[in-house]
Coordinates of C-alpha atoms and ligand atoms in Angstrom, one line a residue:
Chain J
X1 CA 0.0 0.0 0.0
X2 CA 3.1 2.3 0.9
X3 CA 3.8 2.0 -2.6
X4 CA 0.7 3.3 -4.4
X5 CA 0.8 5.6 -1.9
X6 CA 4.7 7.2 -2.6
X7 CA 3.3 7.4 -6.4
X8 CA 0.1 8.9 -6.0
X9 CA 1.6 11.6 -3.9
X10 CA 4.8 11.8 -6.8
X11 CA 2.0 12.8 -8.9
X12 CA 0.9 15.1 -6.4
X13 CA 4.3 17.1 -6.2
X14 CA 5.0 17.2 -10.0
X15 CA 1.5 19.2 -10.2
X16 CA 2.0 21.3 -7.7
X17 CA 5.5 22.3 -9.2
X18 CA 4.3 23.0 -12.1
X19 CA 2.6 25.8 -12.3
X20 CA 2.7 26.3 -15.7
X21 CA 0.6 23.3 -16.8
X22 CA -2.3 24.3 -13.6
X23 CA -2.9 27.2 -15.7
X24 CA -2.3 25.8 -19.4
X25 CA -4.5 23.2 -18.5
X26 CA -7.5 25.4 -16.9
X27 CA -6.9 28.0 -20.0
X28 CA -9.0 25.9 -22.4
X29 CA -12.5 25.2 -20.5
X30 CA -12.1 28.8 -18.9
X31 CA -12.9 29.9 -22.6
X32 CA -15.3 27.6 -23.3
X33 CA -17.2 28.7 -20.3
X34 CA -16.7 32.3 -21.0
X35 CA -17.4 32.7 -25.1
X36 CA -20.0 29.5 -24.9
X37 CA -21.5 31.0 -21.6
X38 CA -22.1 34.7 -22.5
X39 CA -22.0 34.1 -26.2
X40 CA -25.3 31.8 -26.5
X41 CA -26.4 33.2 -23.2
X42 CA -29.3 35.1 -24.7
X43 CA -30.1 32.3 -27.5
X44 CA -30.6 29.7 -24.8
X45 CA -32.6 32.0 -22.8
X46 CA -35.0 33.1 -25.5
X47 CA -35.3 29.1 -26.6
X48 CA -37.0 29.2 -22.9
X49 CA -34.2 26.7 -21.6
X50 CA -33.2 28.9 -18.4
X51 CA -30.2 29.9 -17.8
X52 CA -27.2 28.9 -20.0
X53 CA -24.2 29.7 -17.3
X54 CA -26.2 27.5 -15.4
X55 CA -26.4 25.0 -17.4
X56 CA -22.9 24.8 -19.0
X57 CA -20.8 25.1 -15.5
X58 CA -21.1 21.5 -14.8
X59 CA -20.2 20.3 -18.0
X60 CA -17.4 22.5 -18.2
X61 CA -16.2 21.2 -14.9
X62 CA -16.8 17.4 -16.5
X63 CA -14.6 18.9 -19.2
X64 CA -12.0 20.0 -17.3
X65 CA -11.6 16.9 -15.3
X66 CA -11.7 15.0 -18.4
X67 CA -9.1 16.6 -20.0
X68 CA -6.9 16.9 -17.0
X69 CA -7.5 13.3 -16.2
X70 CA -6.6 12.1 -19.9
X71 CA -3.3 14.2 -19.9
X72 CA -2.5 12.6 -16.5
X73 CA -2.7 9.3 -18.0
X74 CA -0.6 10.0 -21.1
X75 CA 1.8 11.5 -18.9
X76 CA 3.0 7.8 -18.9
X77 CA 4.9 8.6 -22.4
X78 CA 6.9 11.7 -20.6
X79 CA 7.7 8.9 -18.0
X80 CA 8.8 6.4 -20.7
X81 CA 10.7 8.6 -22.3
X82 CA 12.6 10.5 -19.7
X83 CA 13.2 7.2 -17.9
X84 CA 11.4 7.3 -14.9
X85 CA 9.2 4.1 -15.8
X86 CA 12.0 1.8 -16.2
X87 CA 12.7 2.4 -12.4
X88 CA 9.4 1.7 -11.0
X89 CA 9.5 -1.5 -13.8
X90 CA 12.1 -3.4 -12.0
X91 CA 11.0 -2.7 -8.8
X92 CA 10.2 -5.8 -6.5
X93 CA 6.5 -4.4 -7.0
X94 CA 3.1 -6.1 -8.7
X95 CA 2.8 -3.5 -11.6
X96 CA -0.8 -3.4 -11.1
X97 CA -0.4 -1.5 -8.0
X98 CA 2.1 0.7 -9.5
X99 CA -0.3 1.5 -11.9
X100 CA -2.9 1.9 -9.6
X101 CA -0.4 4.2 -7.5
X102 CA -0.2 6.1 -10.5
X103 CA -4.1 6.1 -11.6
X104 CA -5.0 7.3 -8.5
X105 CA -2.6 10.5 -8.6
X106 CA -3.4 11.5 -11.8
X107 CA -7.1 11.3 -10.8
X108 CA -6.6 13.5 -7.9
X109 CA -4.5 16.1 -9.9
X110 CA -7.3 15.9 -12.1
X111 CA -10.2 16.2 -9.2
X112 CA -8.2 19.6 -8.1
X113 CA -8.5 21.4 -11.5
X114 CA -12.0 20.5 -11.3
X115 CA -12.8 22.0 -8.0
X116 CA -10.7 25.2 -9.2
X117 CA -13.1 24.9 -12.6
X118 CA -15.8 25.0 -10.0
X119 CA -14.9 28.0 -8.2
X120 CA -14.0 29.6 -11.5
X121 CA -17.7 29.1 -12.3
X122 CA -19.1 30.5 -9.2
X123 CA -16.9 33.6 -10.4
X124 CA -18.6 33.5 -13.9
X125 CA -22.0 33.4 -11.8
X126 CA -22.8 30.0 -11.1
X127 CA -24.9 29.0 -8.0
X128 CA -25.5 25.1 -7.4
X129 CA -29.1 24.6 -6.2
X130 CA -28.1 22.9 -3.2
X131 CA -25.0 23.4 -1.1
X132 CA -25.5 19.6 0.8
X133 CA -25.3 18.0 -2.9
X134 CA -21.8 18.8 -2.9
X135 CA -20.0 15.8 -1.9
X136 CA -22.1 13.9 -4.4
X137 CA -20.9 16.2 -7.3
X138 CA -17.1 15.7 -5.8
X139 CA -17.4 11.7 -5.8
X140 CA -18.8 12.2 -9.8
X141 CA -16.2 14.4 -10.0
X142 CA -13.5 11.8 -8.5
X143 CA -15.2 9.1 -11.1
X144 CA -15.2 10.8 -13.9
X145 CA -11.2 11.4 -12.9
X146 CA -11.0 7.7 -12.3
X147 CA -12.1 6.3 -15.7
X148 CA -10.3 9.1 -18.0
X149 CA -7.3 8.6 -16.3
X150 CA -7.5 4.8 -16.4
X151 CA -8.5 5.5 -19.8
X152 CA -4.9 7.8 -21.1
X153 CA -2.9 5.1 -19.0
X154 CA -3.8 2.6 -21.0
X155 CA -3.8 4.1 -24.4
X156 CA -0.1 5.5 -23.4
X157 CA 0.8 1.9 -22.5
X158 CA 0.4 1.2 -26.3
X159 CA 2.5 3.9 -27.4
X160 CA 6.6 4.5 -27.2
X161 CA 6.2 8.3 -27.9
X162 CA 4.5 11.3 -28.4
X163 CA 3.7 10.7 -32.3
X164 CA 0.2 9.5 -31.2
X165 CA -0.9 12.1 -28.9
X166 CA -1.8 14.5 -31.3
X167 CA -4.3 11.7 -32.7
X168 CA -5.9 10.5 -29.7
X169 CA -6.8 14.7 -28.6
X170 CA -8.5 15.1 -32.1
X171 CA -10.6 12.1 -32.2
X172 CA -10.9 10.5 -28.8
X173 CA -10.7 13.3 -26.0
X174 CA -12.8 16.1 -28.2
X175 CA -16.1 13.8 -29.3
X176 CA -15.7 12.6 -26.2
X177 CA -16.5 15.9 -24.8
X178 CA -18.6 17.4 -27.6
X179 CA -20.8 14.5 -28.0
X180 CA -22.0 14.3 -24.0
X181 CA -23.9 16.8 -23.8
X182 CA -21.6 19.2 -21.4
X183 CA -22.6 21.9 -23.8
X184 CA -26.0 21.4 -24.6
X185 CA -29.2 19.6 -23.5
X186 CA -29.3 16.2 -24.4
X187 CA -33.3 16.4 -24.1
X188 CA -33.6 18.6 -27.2
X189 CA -31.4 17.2 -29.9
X190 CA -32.1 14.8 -32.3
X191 CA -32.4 11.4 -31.5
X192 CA -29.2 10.6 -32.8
X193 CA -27.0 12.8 -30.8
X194 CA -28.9 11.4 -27.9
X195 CA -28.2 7.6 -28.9
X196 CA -24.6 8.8 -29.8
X197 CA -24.7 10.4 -26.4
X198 CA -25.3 7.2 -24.5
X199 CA -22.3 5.5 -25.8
X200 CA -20.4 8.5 -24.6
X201 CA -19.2 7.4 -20.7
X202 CA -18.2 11.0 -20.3
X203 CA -22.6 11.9 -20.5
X204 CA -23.1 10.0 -17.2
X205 CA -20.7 12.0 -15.7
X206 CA -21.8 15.1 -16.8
X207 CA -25.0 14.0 -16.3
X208 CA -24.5 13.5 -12.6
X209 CA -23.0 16.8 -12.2
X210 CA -25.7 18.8 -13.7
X211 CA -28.3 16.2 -11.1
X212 CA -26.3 17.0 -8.0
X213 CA -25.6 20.8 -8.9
X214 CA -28.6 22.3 -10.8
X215 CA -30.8 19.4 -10.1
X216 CA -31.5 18.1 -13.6
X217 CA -30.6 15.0 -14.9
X218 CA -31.4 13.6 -18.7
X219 CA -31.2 10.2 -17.6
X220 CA -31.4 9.4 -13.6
X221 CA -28.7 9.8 -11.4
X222 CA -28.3 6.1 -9.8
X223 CA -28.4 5.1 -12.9
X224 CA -25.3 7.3 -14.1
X225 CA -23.6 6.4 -10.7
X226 CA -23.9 2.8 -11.4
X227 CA -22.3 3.3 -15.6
X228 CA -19.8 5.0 -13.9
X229 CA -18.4 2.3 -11.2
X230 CA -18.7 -0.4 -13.6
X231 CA -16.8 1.7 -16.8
X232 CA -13.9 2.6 -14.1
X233 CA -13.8 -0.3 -12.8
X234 CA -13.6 -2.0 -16.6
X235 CA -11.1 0.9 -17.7
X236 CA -9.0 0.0 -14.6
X237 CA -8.3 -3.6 -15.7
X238 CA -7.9 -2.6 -18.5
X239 CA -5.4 0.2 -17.5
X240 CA -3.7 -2.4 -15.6
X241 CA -3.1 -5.0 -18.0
X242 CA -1.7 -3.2 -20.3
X243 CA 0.4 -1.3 -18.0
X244 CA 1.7 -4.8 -16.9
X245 CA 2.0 -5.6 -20.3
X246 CA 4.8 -3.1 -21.1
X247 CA 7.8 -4.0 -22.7
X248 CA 10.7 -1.7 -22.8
Chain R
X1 CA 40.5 -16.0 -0.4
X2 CA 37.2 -15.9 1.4
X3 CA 34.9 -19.0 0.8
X4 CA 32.0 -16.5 -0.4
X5 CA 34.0 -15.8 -3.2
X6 CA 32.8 -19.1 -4.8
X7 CA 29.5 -18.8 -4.8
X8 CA 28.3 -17.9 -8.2
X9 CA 25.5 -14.7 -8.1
X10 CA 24.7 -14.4 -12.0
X11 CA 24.8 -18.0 -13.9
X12 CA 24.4 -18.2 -17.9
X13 CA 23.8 -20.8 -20.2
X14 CA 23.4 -21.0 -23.5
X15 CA 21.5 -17.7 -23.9
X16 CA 20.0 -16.6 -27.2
X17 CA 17.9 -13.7 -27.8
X18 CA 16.4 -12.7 -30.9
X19 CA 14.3 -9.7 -32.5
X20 CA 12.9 -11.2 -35.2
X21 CA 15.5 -11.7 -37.7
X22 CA 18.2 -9.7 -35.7
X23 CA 20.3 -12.2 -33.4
X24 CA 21.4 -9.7 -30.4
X25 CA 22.7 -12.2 -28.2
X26 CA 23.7 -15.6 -29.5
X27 CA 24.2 -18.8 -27.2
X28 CA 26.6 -17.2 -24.6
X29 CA 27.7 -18.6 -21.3
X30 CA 29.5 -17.3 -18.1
X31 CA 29.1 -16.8 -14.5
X32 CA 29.7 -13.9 -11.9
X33 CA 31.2 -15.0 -8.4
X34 CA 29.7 -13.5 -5.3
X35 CA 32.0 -10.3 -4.8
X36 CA 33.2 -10.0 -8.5
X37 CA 33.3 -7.3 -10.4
X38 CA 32.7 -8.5 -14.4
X39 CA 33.1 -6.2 -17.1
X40 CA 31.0 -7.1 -20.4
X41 CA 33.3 -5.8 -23.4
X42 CA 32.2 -4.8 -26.8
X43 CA 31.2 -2.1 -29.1
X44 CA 28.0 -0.8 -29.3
X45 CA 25.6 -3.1 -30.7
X46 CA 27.5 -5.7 -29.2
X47 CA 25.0 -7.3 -26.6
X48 CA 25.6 -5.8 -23.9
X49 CA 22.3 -3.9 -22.9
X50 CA 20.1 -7.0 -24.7
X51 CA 21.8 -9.5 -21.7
X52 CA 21.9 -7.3 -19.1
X53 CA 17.4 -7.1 -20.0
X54 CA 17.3 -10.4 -19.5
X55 CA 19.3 -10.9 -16.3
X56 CA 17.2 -8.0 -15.1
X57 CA 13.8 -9.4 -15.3
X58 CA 13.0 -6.8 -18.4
X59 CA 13.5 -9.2 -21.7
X60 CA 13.0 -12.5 -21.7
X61 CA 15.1 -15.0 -23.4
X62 CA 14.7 -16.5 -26.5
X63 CA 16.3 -19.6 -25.2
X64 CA 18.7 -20.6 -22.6
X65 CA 19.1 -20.5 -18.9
X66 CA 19.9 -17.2 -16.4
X67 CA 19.9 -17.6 -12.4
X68 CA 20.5 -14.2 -10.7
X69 CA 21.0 -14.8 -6.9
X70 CA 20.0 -18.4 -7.4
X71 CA 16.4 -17.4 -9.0
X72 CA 15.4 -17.8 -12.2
X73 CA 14.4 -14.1 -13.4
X74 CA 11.5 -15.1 -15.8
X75 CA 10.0 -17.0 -13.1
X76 CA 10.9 -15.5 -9.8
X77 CA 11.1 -11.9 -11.1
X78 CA 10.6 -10.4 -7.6
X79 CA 13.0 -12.5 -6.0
X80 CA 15.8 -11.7 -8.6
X81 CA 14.4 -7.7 -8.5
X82 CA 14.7 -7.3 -4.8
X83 CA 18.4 -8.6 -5.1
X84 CA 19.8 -6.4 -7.8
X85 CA 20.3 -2.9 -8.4
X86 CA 20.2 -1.5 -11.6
X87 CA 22.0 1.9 -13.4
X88 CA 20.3 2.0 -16.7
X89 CA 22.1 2.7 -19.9
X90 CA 19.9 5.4 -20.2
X91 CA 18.4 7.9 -17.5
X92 CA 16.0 7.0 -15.2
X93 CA 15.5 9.5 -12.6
X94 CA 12.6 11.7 -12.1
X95 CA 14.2 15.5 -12.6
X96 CA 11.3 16.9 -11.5
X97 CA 11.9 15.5 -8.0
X98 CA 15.1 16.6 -5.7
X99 CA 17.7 13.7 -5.3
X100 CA 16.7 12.9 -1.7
X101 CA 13.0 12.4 -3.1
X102 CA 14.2 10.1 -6.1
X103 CA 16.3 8.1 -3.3
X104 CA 13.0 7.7 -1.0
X105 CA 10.9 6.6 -3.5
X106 CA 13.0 4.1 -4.3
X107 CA 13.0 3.1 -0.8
X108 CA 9.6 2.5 -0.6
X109 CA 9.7 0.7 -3.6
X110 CA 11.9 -1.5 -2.1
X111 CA 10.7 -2.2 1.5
X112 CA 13.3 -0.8 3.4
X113 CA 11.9 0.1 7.0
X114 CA 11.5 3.7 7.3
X115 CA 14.4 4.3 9.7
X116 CA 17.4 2.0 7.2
X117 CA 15.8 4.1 4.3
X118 CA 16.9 7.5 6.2
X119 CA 19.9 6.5 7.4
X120 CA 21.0 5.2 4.5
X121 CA 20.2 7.5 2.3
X122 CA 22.3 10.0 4.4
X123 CA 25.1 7.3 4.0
X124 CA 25.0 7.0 0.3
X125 CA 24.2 10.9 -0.8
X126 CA 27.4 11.3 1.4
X127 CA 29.1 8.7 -0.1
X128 CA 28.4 10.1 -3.4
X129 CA 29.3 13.9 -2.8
X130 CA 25.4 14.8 -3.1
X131 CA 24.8 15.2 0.5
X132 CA 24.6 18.8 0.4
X133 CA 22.5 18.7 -2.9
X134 CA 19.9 16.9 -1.5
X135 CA 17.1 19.4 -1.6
X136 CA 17.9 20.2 -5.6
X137 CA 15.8 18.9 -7.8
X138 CA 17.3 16.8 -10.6
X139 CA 16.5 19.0 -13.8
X140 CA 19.2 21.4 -12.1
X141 CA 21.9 18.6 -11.8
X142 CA 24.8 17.6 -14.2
X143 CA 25.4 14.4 -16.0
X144 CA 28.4 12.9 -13.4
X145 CA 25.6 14.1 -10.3
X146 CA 22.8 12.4 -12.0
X147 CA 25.2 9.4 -12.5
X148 CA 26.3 9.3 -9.1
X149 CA 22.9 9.8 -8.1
X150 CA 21.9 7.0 -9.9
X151 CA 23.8 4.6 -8.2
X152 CA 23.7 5.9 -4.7
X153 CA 19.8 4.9 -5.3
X154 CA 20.4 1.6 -6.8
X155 CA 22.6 0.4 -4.3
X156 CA 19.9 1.9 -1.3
X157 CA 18.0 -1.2 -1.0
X158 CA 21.7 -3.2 -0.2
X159 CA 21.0 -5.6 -3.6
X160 CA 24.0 -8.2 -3.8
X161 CA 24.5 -7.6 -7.3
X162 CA 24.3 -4.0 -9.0
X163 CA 24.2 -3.8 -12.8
X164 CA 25.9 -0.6 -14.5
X165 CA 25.4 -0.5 -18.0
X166 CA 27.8 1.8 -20.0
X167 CA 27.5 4.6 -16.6
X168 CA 30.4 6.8 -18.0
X169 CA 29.0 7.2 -21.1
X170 CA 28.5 11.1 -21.6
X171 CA 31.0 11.7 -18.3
X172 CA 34.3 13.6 -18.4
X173 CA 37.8 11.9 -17.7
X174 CA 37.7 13.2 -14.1
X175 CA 34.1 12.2 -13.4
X176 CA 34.6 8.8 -14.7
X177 CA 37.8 8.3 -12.6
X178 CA 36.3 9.5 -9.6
X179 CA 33.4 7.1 -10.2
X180 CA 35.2 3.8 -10.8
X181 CA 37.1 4.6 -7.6
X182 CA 34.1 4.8 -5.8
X183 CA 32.6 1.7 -7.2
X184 CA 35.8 -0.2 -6.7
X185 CA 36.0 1.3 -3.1
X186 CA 32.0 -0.2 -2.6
X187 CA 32.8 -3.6 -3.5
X188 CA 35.2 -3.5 -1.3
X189 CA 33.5 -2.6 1.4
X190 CA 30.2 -4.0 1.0
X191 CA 31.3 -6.6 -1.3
X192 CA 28.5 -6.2 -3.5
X193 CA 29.3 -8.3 -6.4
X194 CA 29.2 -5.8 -10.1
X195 CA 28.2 -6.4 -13.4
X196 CA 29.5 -3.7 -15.8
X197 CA 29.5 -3.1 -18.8
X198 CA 31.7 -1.0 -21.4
X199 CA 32.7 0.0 -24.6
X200 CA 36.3 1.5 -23.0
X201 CA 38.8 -1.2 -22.7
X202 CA 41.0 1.3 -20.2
X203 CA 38.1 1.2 -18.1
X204 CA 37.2 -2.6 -18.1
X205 CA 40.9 -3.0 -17.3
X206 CA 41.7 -0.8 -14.7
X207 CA 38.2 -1.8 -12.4
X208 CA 37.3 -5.3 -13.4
X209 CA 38.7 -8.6 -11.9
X210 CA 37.5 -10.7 -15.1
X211 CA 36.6 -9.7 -18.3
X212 CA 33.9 -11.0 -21.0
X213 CA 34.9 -9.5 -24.7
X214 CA 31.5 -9.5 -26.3
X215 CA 31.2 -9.1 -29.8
X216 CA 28.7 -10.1 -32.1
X217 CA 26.3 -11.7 -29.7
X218 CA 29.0 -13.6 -28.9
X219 CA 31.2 -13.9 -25.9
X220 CA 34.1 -14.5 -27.4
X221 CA 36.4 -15.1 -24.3
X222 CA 36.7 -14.1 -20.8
X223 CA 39.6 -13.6 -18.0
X224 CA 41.4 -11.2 -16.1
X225 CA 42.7 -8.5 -18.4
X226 CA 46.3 -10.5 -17.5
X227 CA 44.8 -13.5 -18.6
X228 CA 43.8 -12.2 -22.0
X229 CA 47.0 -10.2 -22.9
X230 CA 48.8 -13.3 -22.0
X231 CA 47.1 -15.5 -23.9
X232 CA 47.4 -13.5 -26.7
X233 CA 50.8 -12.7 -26.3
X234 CA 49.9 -8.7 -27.1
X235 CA 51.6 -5.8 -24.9
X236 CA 48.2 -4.1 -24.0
X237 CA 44.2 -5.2 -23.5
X238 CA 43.7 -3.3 -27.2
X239 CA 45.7 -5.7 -29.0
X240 CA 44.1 -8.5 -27.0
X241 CA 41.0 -7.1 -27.5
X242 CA 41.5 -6.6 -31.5
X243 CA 43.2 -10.3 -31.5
X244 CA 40.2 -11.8 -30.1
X245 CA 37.4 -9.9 -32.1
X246 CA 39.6 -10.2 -35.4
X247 CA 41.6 -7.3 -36.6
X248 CA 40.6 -8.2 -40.4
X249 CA 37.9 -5.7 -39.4
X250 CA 34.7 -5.7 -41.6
X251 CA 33.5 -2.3 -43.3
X252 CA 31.0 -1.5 -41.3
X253 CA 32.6 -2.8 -37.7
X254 CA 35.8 -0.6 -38.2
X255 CA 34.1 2.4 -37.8
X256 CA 32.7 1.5 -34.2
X257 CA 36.2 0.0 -33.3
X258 CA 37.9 3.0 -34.4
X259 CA 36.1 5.1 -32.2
X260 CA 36.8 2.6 -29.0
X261 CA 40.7 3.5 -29.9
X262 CA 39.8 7.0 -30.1
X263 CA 37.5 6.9 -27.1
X264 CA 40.2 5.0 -24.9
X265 CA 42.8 7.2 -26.2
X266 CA 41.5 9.9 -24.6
X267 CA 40.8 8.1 -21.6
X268 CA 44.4 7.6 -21.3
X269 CA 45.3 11.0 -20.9
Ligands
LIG301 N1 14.0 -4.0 -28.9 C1 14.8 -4.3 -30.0 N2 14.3 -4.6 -31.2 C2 15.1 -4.9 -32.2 N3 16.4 -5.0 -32.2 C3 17.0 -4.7 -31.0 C4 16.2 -4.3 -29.8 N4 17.1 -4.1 -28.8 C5 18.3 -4.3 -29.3 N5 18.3 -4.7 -30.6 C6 19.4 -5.0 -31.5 O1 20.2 -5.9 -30.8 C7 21.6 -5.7 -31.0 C8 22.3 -5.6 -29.6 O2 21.8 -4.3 -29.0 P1 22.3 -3.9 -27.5 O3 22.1 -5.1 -26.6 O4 21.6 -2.7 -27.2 O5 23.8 -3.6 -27.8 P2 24.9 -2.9 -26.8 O6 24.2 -2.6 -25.5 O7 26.0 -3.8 -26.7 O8 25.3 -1.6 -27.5 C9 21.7 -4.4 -31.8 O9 21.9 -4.8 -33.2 C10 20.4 -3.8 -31.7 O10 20.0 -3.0 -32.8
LIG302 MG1 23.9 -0.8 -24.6

């Protein structure tokens, strides 16, 4: 246990040292939030769906924890390729807790960019419904963090260097964002989107953000909870065995 | 000479490892005596990092048969990792981190009860000269700290057997002295048993009690440096060394070989 925990708390120290990737990384889903938030503003308002700040904040804050949590799991590559990983690989160590160790600090990093994402929305006007739903939007938070992160560690366990980075942003990480229904209702677009939607893990966690904080949920939020602890839990073996299935 | 001496830490038979059609190691043999220090000797391409993989749990063999510490690495990898050390050809600390972090990670790694880990990482980062550097982080360190650093950490966990593949590459005359002295000066004391590796025959002479001339995937003999420039009736380990690999040099190997004779020229001086 010592072990997951001297790695999870690595991951801990390299974020905090690095400030300039807290901001780089909070850059992005600040302008969504801002040109997205104010610029259909009025549009959503008139369409008689409420307020769009509102409405947007949690998905924004899915966003940011899925990109953060993504990036922490590529990360991997930077450790391959500066050395680091051939360390903990000879290590008298099961490799599945070292990737666990690993998971569960780039899951945290990611969890603290959300909750700054979160008080950057507050800024930007946001008010959750209920103050006492917080804890439940932190553990979707934490989940969505889990998978994604699982999810980047096991796509950087396929690949030797950076080459493939570019690829998996531009058509993994971004439909995975724009297809969830983080920046608009899920309720109102065609049935398509909504199927494609539902195929999306990131929707359930958006989904369970916008229950706990706004109190509205497209599909129901036990329902999301459950998707969500069995697509970790899935994208955690599967992190695992191909992190143990690493050849140097 | 000590009975402990006898006991053989690294055995090797018959080892064959290929990449598809590429034959990087090729039915070698040989054995590493508890408190030993073995110097693999060859040019690049030679081998070298391909065996040390397999003895280290990270490669496994094609065919043939490795014990490390009496364990067999592709089927007791945690019992061969927890009794080896390991300097990489390549770098493999975490800059980000300071030197005494990179040590205690390593620790934990390892097992070593909180209060050995502390008190040996004093021992070692003042062993090494880094003592005082403790607090820096890595990215701000030079190529002979990060070396030295290196194998303060790998030695932290006490293995028996520490593996140093090619550590003065990259390193000035003076850092690579001091560094073999304090190798040499750790075997002596903790009589951890080392398995080097080289592509400078000044170096595999001056440190090394027995020498393995690898070329080709192949071992092609092994002995004391005395042992080999006897045998071969040449004045210095070069001519032994070019009598043994052939000194009818193929196009493409003469290149490589001509830089060793630059490279251990330079040594020299
Ligand atoms: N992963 C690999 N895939 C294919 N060929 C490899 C691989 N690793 C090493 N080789 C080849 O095996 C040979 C021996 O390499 P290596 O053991 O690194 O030599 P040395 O360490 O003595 O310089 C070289 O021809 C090298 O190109
Ligand atoms: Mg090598």
């Amino acid at each position: 246990m010592s072990c997951i925990y001297v790695l999870w708390l690595r991951q801990l120290k390299r974020y905090t040292r690095s400030r300039s990737r807290m901001f780089a990384s909070l850059g992005q889903p600040i302008l969504y939030l801002l040109a997205f938030g104010f610029g259909f503003g009025p549009i959503f308002q008139k369409a008689g769906q409420g307020n769009y700040i509102q409405f947007i904040a949690p998905g924004i804050i899915g966003m940011t924890v899925l990109f953060n949590s993504i990036f922490s799991g590529i990360e991997l590559i930077w450790d391959r390729q500066f050395g680091f990983l051939k360390e903990t690989l000879v290590a008298p160590v099961s490799r599945l807790l070292i990737m666990f160790g690993r998971t569960l600090g780039g899951a945290t990093v990611a969890l603290i960019q959300g909750a700054i994402m979160f008080l950057v929305c507050l800024g930007a006007g946001f008010r959750p419904l209920n103050i006492h739903a917080l804890p439940a939007a932190i553990a979707f938070m934490a989940l969505i963090a889990i998978m994604f992160t699982a999810l980047g560690t096991a796509i950087a366990s396929m690949l030797s260097d950076f080459h493939g980075f570019q690829l998996v942003m531009n058509f993994l990480v971004m439909p995975i964002f724009f297809l969830s229904g983080a920046i608009y209702p899920l309720a109102s677009t065609s049935k398509t989107l909504e199927w494609i939607a539902r195929i999306d893990p990131l929707s359930y966690g958006i989904d369970g953000l916008r229950g706990t904080l706004i109190g509205v949920a497209h599909f129901n939020l036990g329902f999301d909870l459950a998707v969500l602890l069995v697509l970790a839990s899935v994208l955690l073996g599967l992190g695992g065995y191909l992190f143990s299935k690493i050849c140097l | 000479m000590e009975p402990l001496r006898l006991f053989r830490v690294i055995e090797v038979r018959n080892l064959t490892k290929h990449f598809g059609p590429i034959v990087a190691v090729q039915d070698i043999s040989f054995e590493v005596k508890s408190g030993e220090i073995f110097a693999f000797l060859g040019p690049n391409g030679a081998g070298k990092t391909t065996t040390i993989k397999m003895l280290t749990t990270l490669l496994a063999p094609t065919t043939g048969k490795i014990t490390v510490g009496g364990f067999d690495p592709t089927k007791q990898p945690h019992e061969v990792r927890k009794r080896f050390g390991i300097v990489f050809q390549d770098p493999s600390l975490d800059t980000e981190l300071t030197a005494f972090e990179n040590l205690d990670i390593h620790g934990v790694l390892y097992k070593v009860p909180k209060q050995v880990r502390i008190q040996r990482t004093e021992y070692l980062l003042r062993k090494f000269e880094l003592w005082d550097r403790r607090k820096s982080y890595v990215k701000e360190f030079s190529g002979g700290m990060r070396r030295r650093l290196e194998i303060a950490r790998c030695l932290l966990h006490t293995p028996n057997i520490i593996f140093l593949d090619e550590p003065t590459i990259g390193l000035d005359p003076q850092t690579r002295n001091q560094l073999w002295t304090q190798v040499k000066r750790l075997n002596e004391e903790e009589g951890v048993t080392v398995f080097l590796t080289t592509h400078y025959m000044e170096e595999a002479e001056r440190v090394a009690d027995r020498i393995g001339i690898i070329d080709h995937g192949k071992v092609v003999v092994q002995g004391s440096a005395r042992q080999l420039i006897q045998q071969t009736s040449s004045q210095t380990l070069e001519e032994a060394f070019l009598s043994f690999t052939g000194s009818a040099i193929r196009h493409e190997e003469s290149t490589s070989l001509d830089r060793m004779r630059n490279a251990a020229k330079l040594f020299r001086r």
